[in-house]
Amino acid sequence: MDTTGKVIKCKAAVLWGPHQPLMIEEIEVAPPKAHEVRIKMVATGICRSDDHIIEGFLKTSKYPVILGHEGAGIVESVGSGVTCVKPGDKVIPLFLPYCGECRGCTEPKSNFCRKSDIGKNTGLLSDHTSRFTCKGKLIHNFICTSTFTEYTVVEETSVVKIHDDAPLDKVCLVGCGFTTGYGSAVNLAKVEPGTTCAVFGLGGIGLSVIIGCKVAGASKIIAIDTNSTKFEKAKELGATECINPKDYDNPIHEVIQQMTEGGVHYSFECIGNTDVMVSALLSSHVSCGTAVIVGVAPSVSILSFSPRLLLPGRTLKSALFGGFKSKKCVPELVTDLIAGRFNVDSLLSHKLPFKEINKGFDLLRKGESIRTVLEF
Ligand code: CND
Ligand code: ZN
Ligand code: ZN
């Protein structure tokens, strides 16, 4: 049945308010307006950022909301004026849009498009409305994507066509986890051959940083986590040493300084914990080290350290989505994955049917999963 131009009724996971389980509800998804695209989701991954909203750490969303920002699907229909994709195309929604015109898009060193809802927190599309309703109520959109639904509507600046042969249950990880971590190493830090790296937090993001450090030719990759069950995968992906801060009496940055003659060239915080961000900074070499903040800290938190830590020459940096311009890098990384240049299989720890989404979040909270991919 042709659904073009019609309202679609489908199932979605609605978060009605913080600290609540996601509710599988029947929702209505309006047809795409001009320059919008309606997507039938095929697979979506669970990232810690979604959980931060459920737990109320991040105030980046309005409730009720449909979360999810790491997914892949097939275009169902397009609004007028859309030329970048057509019905039937395999696509990845982009939580970091690319309009190609704003300062963030045109500056070579930036990837933060003005169309991003991160920081604005409207929970709406550009025309200040949403395409989702449930039980007569408006349901908000989440950072231009909302992938925890059988159908979503995004703007053309927030979607990109990928290779026809892409396995959507795997390449959905290119929508956030893999690209954010990998890009933080190769594109943001620009890790060079022979350098030393420390990666704090071995979830989907941290393990992808390790993949990037290895591809870049780092000679030493120290993986740090308070959950030692994460070490096996970290080693498999390229970590040369794995350490658990709980096994040491002295602070972990001192341990890392001792292991690396004064500190690593590159350290990465992939947790979202401000204390660990300072540890990562202290673990980087005092005059040639770079600390990269990848994790997202709670909205109300403040990072506090002496500016003297930077004075001798340390660098502190951060970016969303590995600093990559989303529309350009996503199709390239998907093609690289199909060609076997990377492998995301070890990031994909669990697969569940979409309706078991709450079980997927439980696995993440218990530290048992890396990435759970939900299939529709
Ligand atoms: P996930 O929760 O899977 O991994 C975090 C890891 O950190 C786990 O293995 C924990 O055991 C470990 N950990 C927790 N506390 C400590 C500690 N004190 N010391 C050492 N290890 C610890 O999370 P994820 O990999 O999905 O996401 C990681 C962060 O990245 C998170 O903050 C998320 O919000 C953020 C992120 C950033 C971006 C971006 O664009 N920059 C995009 N998506 C997510
Ligand atoms: Zn994410
Ligand atoms: Zn832009």
mmCIF file of C-alpha atoms in Angstrom, residues 75-242:
data_model
loop_
_atom_site.group_PDB
_atom_site.id
_atom_site.type_symbol
_atom_site.label_atom_id
_atom_site.label_comp_id
_atom_site.label_asym_id
_atom_site.label_seq_id
_atom_site.Cartn_x
_atom_site.Cartn_y
_atom_site.Cartn_z
ATOM 1 C CA VAL A 75 13.455 6.247 2.650
ATOM 2 C CA GLU A 76 9.655 5.831 2.545
ATOM 3 C CA SER A 77 8.792 9.207 0.993
ATOM 4 C CA VAL A 78 10.232 12.686 0.542
ATOM 5 C CA GLY A 79 8.761 16.172 0.747
ATOM 6 C CA SER A 80 8.965 18.687 -2.099
ATOM 7 C CA GLY A 81 12.387 20.012 -2.988
ATOM 8 C CA VAL A 82 14.334 17.006 -1.669
ATOM 9 C CA THR A 83 17.026 15.944 -4.117
ATOM 10 C CA CYS A 84 19.641 14.214 -1.910
ATOM 11 C CA VAL A 85 17.638 10.995 -1.397
ATOM 12 C CA LYS A 86 14.665 9.212 -3.019
ATOM 13 C CA PRO A 87 12.196 6.557 -1.845
ATOM 14 C CA GLY A 88 13.917 3.171 -1.514
ATOM 15 C CA ASP A 89 17.367 4.582 -0.747
ATOM 16 C CA LYS A 90 19.290 3.174 2.222
ATOM 17 C CA VAL A 91 20.081 6.054 4.554
ATOM 18 C CA ILE A 92 21.590 7.016 7.904
ATOM 19 C CA PRO A 93 20.001 9.871 9.891
ATOM 20 C CA LEU A 94 22.566 12.453 11.042
ATOM 21 C CA PHE A 95 22.297 13.696 14.650
ATOM 22 C CA LEU A 96 24.745 16.389 13.630
ATOM 23 C CA PRO A 97 23.211 17.989 10.516
ATOM 24 C CA TYR A 98 25.103 19.432 7.564
ATOM 25 C CA CYS A 99 23.453 22.341 5.726
ATOM 26 C CA GLY A 100 26.594 23.181 3.739
ATOM 27 C CA GLU A 101 25.957 26.915 4.053
ATOM 28 C CA CYS A 102 26.478 28.041 7.659
ATOM 29 C CA ARG A 103 29.804 29.033 9.182
ATOM 30 C CA GLY A 104 30.053 25.680 10.993
ATOM 31 C CA CYS A 105 29.675 23.820 7.689
ATOM 32 C CA THR A 106 31.873 26.053 5.508
ATOM 33 C CA GLU A 107 34.802 26.398 7.934
ATOM 34 C CA PRO A 108 37.162 23.487 7.205
ATOM 35 C CA LYS A 109 37.948 22.907 10.892
ATOM 36 C CA SER A 110 34.358 22.902 12.167
ATOM 37 C CA ASN A 111 31.554 20.373 11.925
ATOM 38 C CA PHE A 112 28.952 22.037 14.148
ATOM 39 C CA CYS A 113 26.101 23.036 11.820
ATOM 40 C CA ARG A 114 23.790 25.830 12.956
ATOM 41 C CA LYS A 115 20.850 23.516 12.286
ATOM 42 C CA SER A 116 21.926 21.265 15.176
ATOM 43 C CA ASP A 117 19.455 21.099 18.061
ATOM 44 C CA ILE A 118 22.251 20.267 20.526
ATOM 45 C CA GLY A 119 22.367 23.186 22.960
ATOM 46 C CA LYS A 120 19.156 24.732 21.577
ATOM 47 C CA ASN A 121 17.068 21.850 22.897
ATOM 48 C CA THR A 122 13.869 22.755 21.071
ATOM 49 C CA GLY A 123 12.977 19.114 20.424
ATOM 50 C CA LEU A 124 11.369 20.316 17.198
ATOM 51 C CA LEU A 125 12.155 20.514 13.504
ATOM 52 C CA SER A 126 13.222 23.846 11.965
ATOM 53 C CA ASP A 127 9.620 25.020 11.485
ATOM 54 C CA HIS A 128 9.095 24.631 15.265
ATOM 55 C CA THR A 129 6.753 21.674 14.929
ATOM 56 C CA SER A 130 7.115 17.898 15.208
ATOM 57 C CA ARG A 131 5.776 15.185 12.898
ATOM 58 C CA PHE A 132 4.969 12.871 15.842
ATOM 59 C CA THR A 133 1.756 12.687 17.865
ATOM 60 C CA CYS A 134 0.520 10.128 20.373
ATOM 61 C CA LYS A 135 -2.824 10.090 22.183
ATOM 62 C CA GLY A 136 -3.471 13.608 20.858
ATOM 63 C CA LYS A 137 -0.199 15.006 22.245
ATOM 64 C CA LEU A 138 2.801 16.385 20.381
ATOM 65 C CA ILE A 139 5.829 14.114 20.822
ATOM 66 C CA HIS A 140 9.203 15.849 20.576
ATOM 67 C CA ASN A 141 12.007 15.036 18.230
ATOM 68 C CA PHE A 142 15.494 14.243 19.585
ATOM 69 C CA ILE A 143 18.587 15.988 18.124
ATOM 70 C CA CYS A 144 17.219 16.018 14.546
ATOM 71 C CA THR A 145 16.920 12.211 14.390
ATOM 72 C CA SER A 146 14.557 10.201 16.711
ATOM 73 C CA THR A 147 15.363 6.659 15.618
ATOM 74 C CA PHE A 148 13.450 4.677 18.301
ATOM 75 C CA THR A 149 10.398 4.496 16.048
ATOM 76 C CA GLU A 150 9.316 2.405 13.065
ATOM 77 C CA TYR A 151 9.053 5.627 11.039
ATOM 78 C CA THR A 152 10.744 8.974 11.601
ATOM 79 C CA VAL A 153 10.824 12.298 9.747
ATOM 80 C CA VAL A 154 14.058 14.247 9.438
ATOM 81 C CA GLU A 155 15.164 17.296 7.493
ATOM 82 C CA GLU A 156 17.191 16.749 4.335
ATOM 83 C CA THR A 157 20.185 18.256 6.138
ATOM 84 C CA SER A 158 19.961 15.391 8.675
ATOM 85 C CA VAL A 159 20.047 12.381 6.390
ATOM 86 C CA VAL A 160 22.504 10.883 3.931
ATOM 87 C CA LYS A 161 22.270 8.143 1.318
ATOM 88 C CA ILE A 162 24.614 5.207 1.821
ATOM 89 C CA HIS A 163 25.770 2.321 -0.382
ATOM 90 C CA ASP A 164 22.995 -0.001 -1.640
ATOM 91 C CA ASP A 165 24.872 -3.054 -0.307
ATOM 92 C CA ALA A 166 25.224 -1.687 3.256
ATOM 93 C CA PRO A 167 24.109 -4.156 5.955
ATOM 94 C CA LEU A 168 21.860 -1.796 7.943
ATOM 95 C CA ASP A 169 22.046 -3.845 11.167
ATOM 96 C CA LYS A 170 25.788 -3.071 11.310
ATOM 97 C CA VAL A 171 26.236 0.280 9.612
ATOM 98 C CA CYS A 172 23.724 1.866 11.981
ATOM 99 C CA LEU A 173 26.751 2.149 14.335
ATOM 100 C CA VAL A 174 28.262 4.613 11.852
ATOM 101 C CA GLY A 175 25.410 6.945 12.864
ATOM 102 C CA CYS A 176 27.126 7.621 16.206
ATOM 103 C CA GLY A 177 29.315 5.180 18.191
ATOM 104 C CA PHE A 178 31.856 4.059 15.640
ATOM 105 C CA THR A 179 32.236 7.405 13.882
ATOM 106 C CA THR A 180 32.398 9.470 17.089
ATOM 107 C CA GLY A 181 35.135 7.294 18.581
ATOM 108 C CA TYR A 182 37.104 6.581 15.415
ATOM 109 C CA GLY A 183 36.942 10.243 14.324
ATOM 110 C CA SER A 184 38.054 11.462 17.746
ATOM 111 C CA ALA A 185 41.303 9.536 17.226
ATOM 112 C CA VAL A 186 42.041 9.972 13.515
ATOM 113 C CA ASN A 187 40.335 13.286 12.736
ATOM 114 C CA LEU A 188 40.176 15.328 15.940
ATOM 115 C CA ALA A 189 43.327 14.261 17.811
ATOM 116 C CA LYS A 190 45.057 13.223 14.572
ATOM 117 C CA VAL A 191 47.019 10.473 16.325
ATOM 118 C CA GLU A 192 50.356 9.886 14.560
ATOM 119 C CA PRO A 193 52.329 6.654 14.092
ATOM 120 C CA GLY A 194 54.505 5.726 17.061
ATOM 121 C CA THR A 195 52.626 7.840 19.620
ATOM 122 C CA THR A 196 51.166 6.735 22.967
ATOM 123 C CA CYS A 197 47.440 6.890 23.773
ATOM 124 C CA ALA A 198 45.200 6.379 26.814
ATOM 125 C CA VAL A 199 41.484 5.649 26.400
ATOM 126 C CA PHE A 200 39.206 6.098 29.440
ATOM 127 C CA GLY A 201 35.919 4.187 29.199
ATOM 128 C CA LEU A 202 35.533 1.115 26.999
ATOM 129 C CA GLY A 203 31.955 1.342 25.740
ATOM 130 C CA GLY A 204 31.044 1.605 22.055
ATOM 131 C CA ILE A 205 32.705 5.017 21.869
ATOM 132 C CA GLY A 206 35.957 4.195 23.720
ATOM 133 C CA LEU A 207 36.464 0.935 21.810
ATOM 134 C CA SER A 208 36.006 2.858 18.552
ATOM 135 C CA VAL A 209 38.687 5.330 19.721
ATOM 136 C CA ILE A 210 40.970 2.292 20.166
ATOM 137 C CA ILE A 211 40.201 1.162 16.590
ATOM 138 C CA GLY A 212 41.174 4.676 15.407
ATOM 139 C CA CYS A 213 44.393 4.797 17.475
ATOM 140 C CA LYS A 214 45.426 1.441 16.047
ATOM 141 C CA VAL A 215 44.653 2.446 12.436
ATOM 142 C CA ALA A 216 46.705 5.631 13.032
ATOM 143 C CA GLY A 217 49.677 3.507 14.120
ATOM 144 C CA ALA A 218 49.905 4.325 17.843
ATOM 145 C CA SER A 219 52.665 2.265 19.482
ATOM 146 C CA LYS A 220 51.044 2.046 22.920
ATOM 147 C CA ILE A 221 47.292 2.125 23.607
ATOM 148 C CA ILE A 222 46.403 2.008 27.315
ATOM 149 C CA ALA A 223 42.744 1.125 27.954
ATOM 150 C CA ILE A 224 41.204 2.164 31.279
ATOM 151 C CA ASP A 225 37.887 1.005 32.745
ATOM 152 C CA THR A 226 36.465 0.301 36.188
ATOM 153 C CA ASN A 227 34.770 -2.773 34.668
ATOM 154 C CA SER A 228 37.510 -5.318 33.830
ATOM 155 C CA THR A 229 35.120 -7.439 31.744
ATOM 156 C CA LYS A 230 35.622 -4.814 29.014
ATOM 157 C CA PHE A 231 39.339 -5.609 28.669
ATOM 158 C CA GLU A 232 39.072 -8.637 26.406
ATOM 159 C CA LYS A 233 37.438 -6.657 23.589
ATOM 160 C CA ALA A 234 39.776 -3.707 24.117
ATOM 161 C CA LYS A 235 42.786 -6.035 23.612
ATOM 162 C CA GLU A 236 41.183 -7.676 20.593
ATOM 163 C CA LEU A 237 40.762 -4.230 18.987
ATOM 164 C CA GLY A 238 44.302 -3.019 19.680
ATOM 165 C CA ALA A 239 44.797 -2.020 23.338
ATOM 166 C CA THR A 240 48.356 -2.902 24.371
ATOM 167 C CA GLU A 241 47.651 -2.604 28.134
ATOM 168 C CA CYS A 242 44.410 -2.597 30.141
#
